[in-house]
Short mmCIF file of C-alpha atoms in Angstrom, two decimals:
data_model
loop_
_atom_site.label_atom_id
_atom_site.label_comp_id
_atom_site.label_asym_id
_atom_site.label_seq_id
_atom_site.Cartn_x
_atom_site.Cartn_y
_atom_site.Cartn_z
CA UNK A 1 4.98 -10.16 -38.63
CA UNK A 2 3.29 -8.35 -35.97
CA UNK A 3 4.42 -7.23 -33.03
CA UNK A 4 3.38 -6.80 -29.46
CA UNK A 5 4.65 -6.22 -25.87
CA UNK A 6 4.71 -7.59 -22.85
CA UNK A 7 3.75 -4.54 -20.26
CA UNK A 8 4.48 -4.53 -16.39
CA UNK A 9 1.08 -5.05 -14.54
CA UNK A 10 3.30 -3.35 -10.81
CA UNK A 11 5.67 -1.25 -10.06
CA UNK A 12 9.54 -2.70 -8.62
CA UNK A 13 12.34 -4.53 -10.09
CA UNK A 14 12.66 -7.00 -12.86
CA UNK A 15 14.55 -10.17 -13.21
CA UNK A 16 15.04 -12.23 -16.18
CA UNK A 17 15.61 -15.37 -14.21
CA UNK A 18 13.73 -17.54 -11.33
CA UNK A 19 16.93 -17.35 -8.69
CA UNK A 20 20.74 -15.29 -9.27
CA UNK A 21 21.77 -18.74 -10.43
CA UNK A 22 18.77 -20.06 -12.51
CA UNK A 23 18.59 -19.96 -16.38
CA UNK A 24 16.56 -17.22 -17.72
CA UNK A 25 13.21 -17.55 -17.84
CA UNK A 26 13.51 -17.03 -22.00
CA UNK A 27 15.83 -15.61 -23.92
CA UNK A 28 15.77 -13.67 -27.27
CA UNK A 29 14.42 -15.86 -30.25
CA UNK A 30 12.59 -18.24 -27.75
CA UNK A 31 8.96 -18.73 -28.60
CA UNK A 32 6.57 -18.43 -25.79
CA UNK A 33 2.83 -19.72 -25.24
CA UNK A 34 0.14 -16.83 -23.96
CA UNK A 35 0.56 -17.54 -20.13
CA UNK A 36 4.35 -18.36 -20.17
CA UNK A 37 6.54 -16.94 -17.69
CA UNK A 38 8.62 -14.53 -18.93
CA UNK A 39 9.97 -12.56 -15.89
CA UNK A 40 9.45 -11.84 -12.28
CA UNK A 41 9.28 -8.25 -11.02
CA UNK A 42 9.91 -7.97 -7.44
CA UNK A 43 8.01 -5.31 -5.21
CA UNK A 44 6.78 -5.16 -1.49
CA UNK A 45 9.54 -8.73 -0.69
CA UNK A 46 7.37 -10.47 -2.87
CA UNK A 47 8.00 -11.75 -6.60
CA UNK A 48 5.26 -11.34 -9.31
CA UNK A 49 5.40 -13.54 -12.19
CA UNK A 50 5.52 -11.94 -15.51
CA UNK A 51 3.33 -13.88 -18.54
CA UNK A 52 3.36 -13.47 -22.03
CA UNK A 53 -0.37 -12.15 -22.78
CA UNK A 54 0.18 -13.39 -26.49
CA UNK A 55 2.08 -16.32 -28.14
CA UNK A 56 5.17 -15.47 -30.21
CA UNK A 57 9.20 -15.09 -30.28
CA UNK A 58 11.19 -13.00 -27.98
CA UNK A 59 12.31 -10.60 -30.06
CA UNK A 60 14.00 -8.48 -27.60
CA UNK A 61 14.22 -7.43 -23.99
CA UNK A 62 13.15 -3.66 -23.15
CA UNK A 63 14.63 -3.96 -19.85
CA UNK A 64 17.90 -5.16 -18.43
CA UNK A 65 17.92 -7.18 -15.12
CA UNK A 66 17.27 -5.86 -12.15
CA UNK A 67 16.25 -2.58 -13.70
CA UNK A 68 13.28 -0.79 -11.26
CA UNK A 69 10.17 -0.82 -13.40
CA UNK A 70 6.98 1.20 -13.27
CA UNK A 71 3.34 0.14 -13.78
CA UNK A 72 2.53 0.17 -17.81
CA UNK A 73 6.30 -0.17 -18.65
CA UNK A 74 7.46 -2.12 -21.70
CA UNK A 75 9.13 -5.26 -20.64
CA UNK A 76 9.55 -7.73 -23.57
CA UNK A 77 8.68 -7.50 -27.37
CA UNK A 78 7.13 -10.38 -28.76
CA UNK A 79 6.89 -10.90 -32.99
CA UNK A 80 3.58 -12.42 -33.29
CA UNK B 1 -23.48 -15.23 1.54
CA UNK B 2 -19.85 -15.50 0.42
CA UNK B 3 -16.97 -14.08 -2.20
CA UNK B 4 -15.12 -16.10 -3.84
CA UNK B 5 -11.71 -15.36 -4.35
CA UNK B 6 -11.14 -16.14 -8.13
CA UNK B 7 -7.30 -14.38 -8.26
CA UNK B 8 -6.13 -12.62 -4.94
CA UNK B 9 -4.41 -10.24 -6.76
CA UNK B 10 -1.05 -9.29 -5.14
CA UNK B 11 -1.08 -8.66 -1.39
CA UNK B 12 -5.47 -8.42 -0.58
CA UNK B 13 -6.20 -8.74 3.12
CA UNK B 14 -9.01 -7.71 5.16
CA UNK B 15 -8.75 -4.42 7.42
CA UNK B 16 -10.71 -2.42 9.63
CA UNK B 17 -9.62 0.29 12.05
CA UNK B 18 -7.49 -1.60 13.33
CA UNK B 19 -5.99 -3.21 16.67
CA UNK B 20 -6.30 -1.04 19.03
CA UNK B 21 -4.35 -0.72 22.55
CA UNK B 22 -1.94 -3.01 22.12
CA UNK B 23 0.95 -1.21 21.41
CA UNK B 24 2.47 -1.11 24.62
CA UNK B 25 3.06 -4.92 24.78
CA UNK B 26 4.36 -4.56 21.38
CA UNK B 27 1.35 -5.46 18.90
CA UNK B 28 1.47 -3.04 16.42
CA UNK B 29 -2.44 -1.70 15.23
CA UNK B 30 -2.56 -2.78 11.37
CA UNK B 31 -6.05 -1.98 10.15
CA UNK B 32 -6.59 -0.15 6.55
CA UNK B 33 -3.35 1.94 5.36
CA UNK B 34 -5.47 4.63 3.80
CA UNK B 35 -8.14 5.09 6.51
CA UNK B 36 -9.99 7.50 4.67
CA UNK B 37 -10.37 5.39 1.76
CA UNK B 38 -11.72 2.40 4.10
CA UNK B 39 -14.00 4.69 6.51
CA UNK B 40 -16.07 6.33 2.94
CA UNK B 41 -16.28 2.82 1.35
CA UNK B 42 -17.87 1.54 4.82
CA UNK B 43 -20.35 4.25 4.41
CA UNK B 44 -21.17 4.21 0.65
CA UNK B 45 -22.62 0.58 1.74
CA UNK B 46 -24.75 1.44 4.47
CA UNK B 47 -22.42 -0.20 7.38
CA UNK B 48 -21.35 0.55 10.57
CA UNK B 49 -17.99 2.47 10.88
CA UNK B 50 -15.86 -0.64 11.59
CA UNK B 51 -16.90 -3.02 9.01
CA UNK B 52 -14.28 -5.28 7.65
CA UNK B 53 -13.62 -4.67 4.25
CA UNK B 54 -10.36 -5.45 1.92
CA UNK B 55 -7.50 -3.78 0.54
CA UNK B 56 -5.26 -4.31 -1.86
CA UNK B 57 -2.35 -3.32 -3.60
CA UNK B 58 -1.54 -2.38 -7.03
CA UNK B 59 -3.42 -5.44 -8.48
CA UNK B 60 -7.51 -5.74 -7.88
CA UNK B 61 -8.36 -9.35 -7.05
CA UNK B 62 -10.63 -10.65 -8.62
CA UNK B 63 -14.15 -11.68 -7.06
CA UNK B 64 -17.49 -13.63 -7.26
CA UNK B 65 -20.12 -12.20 -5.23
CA UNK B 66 -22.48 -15.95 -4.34
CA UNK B 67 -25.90 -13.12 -3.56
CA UNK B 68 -26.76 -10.02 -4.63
CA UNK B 69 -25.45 -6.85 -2.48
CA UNK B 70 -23.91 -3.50 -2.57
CA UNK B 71 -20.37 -2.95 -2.99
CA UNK B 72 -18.27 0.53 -3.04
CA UNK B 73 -14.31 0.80 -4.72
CA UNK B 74 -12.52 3.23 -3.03
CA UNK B 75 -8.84 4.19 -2.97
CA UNK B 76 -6.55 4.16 -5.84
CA UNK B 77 -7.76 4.79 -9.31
CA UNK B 78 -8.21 1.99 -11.00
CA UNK B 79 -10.84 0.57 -13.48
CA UNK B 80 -13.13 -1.77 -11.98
CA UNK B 81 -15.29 -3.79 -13.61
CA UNK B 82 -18.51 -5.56 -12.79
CA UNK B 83 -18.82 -8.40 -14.86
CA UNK B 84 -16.86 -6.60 -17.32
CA UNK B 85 -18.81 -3.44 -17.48
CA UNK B 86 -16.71 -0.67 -15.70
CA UNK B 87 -18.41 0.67 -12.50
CA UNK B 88 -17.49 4.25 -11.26
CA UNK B 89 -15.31 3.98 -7.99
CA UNK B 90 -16.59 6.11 -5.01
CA UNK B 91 -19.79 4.89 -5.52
CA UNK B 92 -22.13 2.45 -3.95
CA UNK B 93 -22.96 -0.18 -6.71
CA UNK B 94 -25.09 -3.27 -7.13
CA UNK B 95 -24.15 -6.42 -7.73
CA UNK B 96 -25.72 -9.52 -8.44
CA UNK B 97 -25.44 -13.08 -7.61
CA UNK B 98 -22.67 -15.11 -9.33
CA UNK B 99 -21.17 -11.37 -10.65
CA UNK B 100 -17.75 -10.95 -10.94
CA UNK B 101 -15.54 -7.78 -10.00
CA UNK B 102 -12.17 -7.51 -11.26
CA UNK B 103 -9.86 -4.61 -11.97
CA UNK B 104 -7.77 -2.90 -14.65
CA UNK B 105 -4.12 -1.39 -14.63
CA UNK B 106 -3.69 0.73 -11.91
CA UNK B 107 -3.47 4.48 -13.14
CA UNK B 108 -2.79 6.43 -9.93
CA UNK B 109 -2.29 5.82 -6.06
CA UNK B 110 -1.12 2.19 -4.91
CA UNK B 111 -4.32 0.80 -2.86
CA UNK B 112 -8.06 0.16 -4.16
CA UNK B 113 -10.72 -0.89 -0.86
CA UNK B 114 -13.58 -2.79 -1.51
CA UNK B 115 -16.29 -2.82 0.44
CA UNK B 116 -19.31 -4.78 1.27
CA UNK B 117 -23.07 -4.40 2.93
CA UNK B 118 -22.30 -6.06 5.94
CA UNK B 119 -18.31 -6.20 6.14
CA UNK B 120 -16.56 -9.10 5.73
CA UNK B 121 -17.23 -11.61 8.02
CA UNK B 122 -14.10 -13.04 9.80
CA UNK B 123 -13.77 -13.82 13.40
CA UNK B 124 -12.42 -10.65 15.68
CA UNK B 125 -8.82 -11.49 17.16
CA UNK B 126 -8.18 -9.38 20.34
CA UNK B 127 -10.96 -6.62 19.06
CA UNK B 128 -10.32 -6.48 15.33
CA UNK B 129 -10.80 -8.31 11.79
CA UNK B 130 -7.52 -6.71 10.55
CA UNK B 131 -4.76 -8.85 8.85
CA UNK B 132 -1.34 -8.74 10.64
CA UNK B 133 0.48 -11.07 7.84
CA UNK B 134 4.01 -10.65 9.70
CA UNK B 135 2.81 -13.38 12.59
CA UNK B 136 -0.18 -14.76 10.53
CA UNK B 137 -3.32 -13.61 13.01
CA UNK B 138 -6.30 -12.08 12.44
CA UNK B 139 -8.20 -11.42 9.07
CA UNK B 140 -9.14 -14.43 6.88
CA UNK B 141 -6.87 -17.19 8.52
CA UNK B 142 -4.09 -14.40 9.13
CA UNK B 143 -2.74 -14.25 5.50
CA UNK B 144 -2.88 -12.71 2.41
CA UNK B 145 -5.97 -14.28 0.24
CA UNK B 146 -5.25 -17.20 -2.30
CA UNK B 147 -7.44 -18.28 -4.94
CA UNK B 148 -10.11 -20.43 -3.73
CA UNK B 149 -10.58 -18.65 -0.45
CA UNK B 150 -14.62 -18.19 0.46
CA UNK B 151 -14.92 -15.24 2.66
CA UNK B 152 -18.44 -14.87 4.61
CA UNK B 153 -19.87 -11.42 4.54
CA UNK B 154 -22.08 -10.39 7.44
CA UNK B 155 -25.77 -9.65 7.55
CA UNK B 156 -25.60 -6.70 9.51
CA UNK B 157 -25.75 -3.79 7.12
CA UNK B 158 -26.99 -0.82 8.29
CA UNK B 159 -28.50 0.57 5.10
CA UNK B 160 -27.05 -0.96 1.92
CA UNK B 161 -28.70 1.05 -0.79
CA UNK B 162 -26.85 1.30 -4.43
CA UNK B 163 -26.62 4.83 -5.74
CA UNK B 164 -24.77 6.92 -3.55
CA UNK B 165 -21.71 8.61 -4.38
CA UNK B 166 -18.90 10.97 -3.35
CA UNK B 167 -19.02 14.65 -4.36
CA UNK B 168 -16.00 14.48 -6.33
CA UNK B 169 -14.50 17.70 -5.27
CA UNK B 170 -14.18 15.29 -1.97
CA UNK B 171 -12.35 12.70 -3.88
CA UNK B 172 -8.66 12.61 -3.23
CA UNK B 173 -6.44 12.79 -6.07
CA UNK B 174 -2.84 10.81 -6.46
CA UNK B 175 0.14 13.01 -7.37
CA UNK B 176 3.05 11.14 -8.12
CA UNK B 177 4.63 13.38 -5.71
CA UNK B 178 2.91 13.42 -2.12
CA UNK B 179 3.14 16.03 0.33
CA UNK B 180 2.48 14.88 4.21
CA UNK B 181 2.90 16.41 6.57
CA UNK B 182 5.71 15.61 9.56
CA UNK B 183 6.08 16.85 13.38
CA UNK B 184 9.76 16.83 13.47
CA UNK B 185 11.38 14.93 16.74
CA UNK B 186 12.01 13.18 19.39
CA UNK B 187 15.71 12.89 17.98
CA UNK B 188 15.93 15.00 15.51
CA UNK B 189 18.71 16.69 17.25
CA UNK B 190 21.03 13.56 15.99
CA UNK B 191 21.06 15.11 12.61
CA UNK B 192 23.37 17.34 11.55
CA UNK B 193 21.59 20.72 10.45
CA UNK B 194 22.24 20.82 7.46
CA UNK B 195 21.38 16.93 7.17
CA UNK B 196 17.73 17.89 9.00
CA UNK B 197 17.09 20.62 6.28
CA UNK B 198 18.23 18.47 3.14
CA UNK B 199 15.89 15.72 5.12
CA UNK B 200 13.12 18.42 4.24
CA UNK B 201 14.07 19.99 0.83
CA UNK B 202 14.74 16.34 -0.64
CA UNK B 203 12.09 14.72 -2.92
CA UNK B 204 12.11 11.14 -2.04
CA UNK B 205 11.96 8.69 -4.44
CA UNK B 206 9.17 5.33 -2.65
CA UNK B 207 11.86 2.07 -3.22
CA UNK B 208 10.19 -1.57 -3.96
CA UNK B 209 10.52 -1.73 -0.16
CA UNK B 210 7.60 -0.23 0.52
CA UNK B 211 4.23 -2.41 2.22
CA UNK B 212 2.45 -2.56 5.24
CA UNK B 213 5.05 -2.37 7.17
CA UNK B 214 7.11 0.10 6.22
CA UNK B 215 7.88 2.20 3.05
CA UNK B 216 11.87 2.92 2.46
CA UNK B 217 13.20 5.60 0.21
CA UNK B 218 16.25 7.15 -1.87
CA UNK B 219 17.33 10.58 -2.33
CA UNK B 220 19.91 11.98 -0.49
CA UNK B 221 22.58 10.93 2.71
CA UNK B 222 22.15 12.29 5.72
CA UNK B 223 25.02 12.99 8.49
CA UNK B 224 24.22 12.49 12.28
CA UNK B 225 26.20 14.89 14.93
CA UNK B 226 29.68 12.73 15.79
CA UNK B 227 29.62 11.66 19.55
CA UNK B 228 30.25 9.26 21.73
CA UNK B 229 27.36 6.50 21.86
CA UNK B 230 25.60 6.62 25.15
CA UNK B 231 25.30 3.21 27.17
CA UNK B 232 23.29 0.78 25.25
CA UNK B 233 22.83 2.53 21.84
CA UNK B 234 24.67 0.36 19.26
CA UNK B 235 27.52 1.85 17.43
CA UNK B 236 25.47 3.39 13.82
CA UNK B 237 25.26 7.13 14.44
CA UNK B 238 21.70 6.70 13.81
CA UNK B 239 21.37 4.46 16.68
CA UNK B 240 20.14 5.56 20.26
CA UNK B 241 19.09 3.82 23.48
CA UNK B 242 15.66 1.95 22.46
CA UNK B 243 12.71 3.63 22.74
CA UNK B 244 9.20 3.17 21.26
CA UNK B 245 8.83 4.13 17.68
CA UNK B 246 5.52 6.00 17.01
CA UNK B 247 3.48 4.78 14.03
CA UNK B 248 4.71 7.19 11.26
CA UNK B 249 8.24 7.70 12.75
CA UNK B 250 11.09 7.95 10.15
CA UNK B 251 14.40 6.63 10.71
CA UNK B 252 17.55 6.91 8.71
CA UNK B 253 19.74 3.55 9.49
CA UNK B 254 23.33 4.65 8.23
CA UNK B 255 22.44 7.77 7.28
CA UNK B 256 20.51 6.49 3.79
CA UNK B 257 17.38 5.41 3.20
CA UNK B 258 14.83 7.01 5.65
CA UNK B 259 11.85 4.18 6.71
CA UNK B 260 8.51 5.22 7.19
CA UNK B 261 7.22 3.20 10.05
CA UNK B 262 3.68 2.02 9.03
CA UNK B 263 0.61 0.44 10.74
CA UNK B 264 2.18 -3.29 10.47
CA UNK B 265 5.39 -2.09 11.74
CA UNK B 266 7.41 -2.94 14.80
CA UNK B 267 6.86 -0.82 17.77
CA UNK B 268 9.96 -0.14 19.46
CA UNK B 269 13.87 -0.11 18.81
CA UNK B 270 17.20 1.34 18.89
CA UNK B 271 16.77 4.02 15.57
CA UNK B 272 16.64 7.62 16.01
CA UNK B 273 13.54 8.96 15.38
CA UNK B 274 13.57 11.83 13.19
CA UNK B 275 10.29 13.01 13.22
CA UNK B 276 6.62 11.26 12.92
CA UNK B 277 3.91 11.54 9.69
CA UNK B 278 0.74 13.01 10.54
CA UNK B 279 -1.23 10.12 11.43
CA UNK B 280 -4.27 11.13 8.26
CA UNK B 281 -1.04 11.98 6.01
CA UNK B 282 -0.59 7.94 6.30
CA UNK B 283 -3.55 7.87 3.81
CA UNK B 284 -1.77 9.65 0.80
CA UNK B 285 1.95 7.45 2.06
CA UNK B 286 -0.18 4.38 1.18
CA UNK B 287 -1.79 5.70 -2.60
CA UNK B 288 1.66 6.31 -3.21
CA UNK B 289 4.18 3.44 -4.88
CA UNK B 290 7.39 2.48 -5.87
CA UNK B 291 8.92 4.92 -7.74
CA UNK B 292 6.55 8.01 -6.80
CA UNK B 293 8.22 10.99 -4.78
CA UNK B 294 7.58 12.38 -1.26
CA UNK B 295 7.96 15.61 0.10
CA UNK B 296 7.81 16.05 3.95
CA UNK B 297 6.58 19.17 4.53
CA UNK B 298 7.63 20.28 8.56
CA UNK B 299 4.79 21.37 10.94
CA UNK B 300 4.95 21.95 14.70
CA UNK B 301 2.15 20.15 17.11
CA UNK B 302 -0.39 23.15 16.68
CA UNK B 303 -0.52 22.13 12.90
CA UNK B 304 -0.35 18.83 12.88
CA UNK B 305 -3.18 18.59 15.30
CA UNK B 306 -5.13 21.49 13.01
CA UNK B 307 -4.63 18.99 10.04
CA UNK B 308 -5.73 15.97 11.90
CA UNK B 309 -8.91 17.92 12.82
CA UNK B 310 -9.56 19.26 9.34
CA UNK B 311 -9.52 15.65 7.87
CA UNK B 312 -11.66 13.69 10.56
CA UNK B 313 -13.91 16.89 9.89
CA UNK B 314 -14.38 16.48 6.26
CA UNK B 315 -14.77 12.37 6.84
CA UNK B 316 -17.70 13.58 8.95
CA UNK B 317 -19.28 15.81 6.37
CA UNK B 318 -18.71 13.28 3.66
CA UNK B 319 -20.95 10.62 6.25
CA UNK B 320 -23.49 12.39 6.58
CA UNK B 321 -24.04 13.65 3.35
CA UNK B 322 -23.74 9.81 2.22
CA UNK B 323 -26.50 8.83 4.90
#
């Protein structure tokens, strides 16, 4: 098994779900389709949807909710 | 002659110099965050200084040119591509009809311009093509583009000619921490001096809030001088009767988080205004983004004005050596 991550295309803060009282978006050992949401970072008042850019499972979170986030920074590793 | 917007990318609206003479009835100017970046772009094409072009922010949209013309990426550094071959930014570049530009991951500064023989073609509102999002006027149907927007681009080039390009010692670089300059005042004096002096020495850290309007930042806390309120200031130390709040000013609410007041900000309020960013030092506020550091570096009128003069000079030099 390969594996591959999910990187942050902007800078600002990530969330794992849609809304404070929404499930999660995925969680670990989900398996995602390329284009899947997988989180939302939020920068500028505005939310920017996070897809997967490959298909696999969620093998982990690199980044805890709400943590700020910077342009190129590993967000979610995928086993391919 | 149109683009079509394939993926607007994250915030792209169109810009020029801005709304001019408004601010007194409380318009605030918008027009292109990093002037600079817009003003060389407008000339790598052949246009007229106030050509509408487009600016975006952290994410290049993506776009499909319906003719052949001359564009010119400017700004941030970021890859560009022209139907997936990368093009060199600060330089004029053919493009063909039904070619696509789109854009890689942003590697320094926050805003790429592109711009366009002819400008882009979108009806003036009270003097200028600028997009003021806030109250939806102006630009291309006073918003932010979508996918599946057609903009027009106008036929009134000057000299659109691929080929020319920036001497690159002219090109300005991105630090991730930016030094502007700031003419300290009107109410300065509210700050303790200690508070004004940390204010200086801190480097800011640029927090997600941070657009058109305004950029906020973290760092340090500042205290204001205790006293009693005057009439009509509300009851934050860092308030103080209203006033009009320059484009640039910095206020502290509560003592944390200083705001930068940018070009789509509002134009007056009750804030103390601690001092005011050079208005060219605006250019290098908008490359940078959240989670860069600021420094502001104090200067009294004689400077600021010296620095204002050196930039529009070298925008001058770089203009003519472009035309």
């Amino acid at each position: 098994m390969a594996s591959h991550t999910i990187t942050s295309r902007t800078p600002g803060v990530f969330y794992h779900r849609p809304s404070p009282d929404a499930d999660p978006y995925v969680t670990e050992g989900a398996s995602v389709s390329e284009g899947d949401t997988v989180g939302l970072v939020e920068v500028m008042k505005t939310f920017h949807e996070v897809k997967a850019d490959a298909a696999g499972t969620v093998s982990r979170f690199l980044v805890e909710n709400e943590d700020e986030v910077t342009i190129g920074q590993d967000l979610v590793e995928l086993e391919t | 002659m149109s683009i079509l917007v394939r993926d607007p990318g994250l915030e792209t609206t169109v810009q020029d110099t801005g709304r001019l003479g408004y601010y007194s009835i409380g318009f605030p100017p918008s027009g292109a965050l990093d002037s600079f970046a817009y003003h060389v772009g407008n000339a790598l094409v052949g246009n007229e200084p106030g050509a509408a072009a487009l600016e975006a922010v952290y994410l290049g949209p993506t776009l499909e040119f319906t003719q052949a013309t001359v564009i010119a990426v400017t700004g941030a550094d970021i890859p560009a591509f022209v139907d997936g071959a990368e093009i060199p930014l600060w330089e004029s570049v053919a493009v063909s009809a039904g070619s696509v530009l789109s854009f890689g991951q942003l590697r320094a500064g926050a805003r790429p311009y592109v711009a366009v023989a002819g400008g882009i073609d979108v009806p003036l509102y009270y003097g200028s093509r600028s997009t003021y999002t806030l109250v939806g006027i102006g630009g291309f149907q006073g918003r932010a583009l979508r996918a599946g927007d057609e903009l027009a681009i106008g036929s009134d080039a000057r000299d659109p000619r691929a080929g020319r390009r920036v001497d690159p010692d002219d090109v300005p670089v991105h630090p991730s921490t930016a030094e502007v300059h700031l003419l300290v005042g009107l109410h300065s004096y509210r700050l303790t001096e200690d508070s004004l002096a940390r204010f200086t020495d801190t480097e800011w850290k640029v927090t997600p809030d941070a657009n058109r309007v305004g950029y906020r930042f973290r760092g340090a806390e500042l205290e204001f001088v205790p006293r009693e309120q005057p009439f009509g200031a509300g009851s934050d130390p860092a308030n103080v009767t209203d006033c009009g709040y320059p484009v640039g000013s910095v206020q502290v609410p509560g003592g944390v988080e200083p705001i930068v007041l940018l070009q789509d900000a509002v134009t007056g309020g009750g804030y103390a205004t601690l001092g005011t960013v050079v208005s060219v030092d605006r250019d290098r506020l908008a490359q940078t983004k959240t989670g860069d550091k600021t420094r502001f570096v104090p200067v009294d009128l004689d400077g600021a004005l010296s620095v204002r003069r050196d930039r529009h000079a070298a925008l001058d030099r770089i203009r003519s050596a472009l035309a």
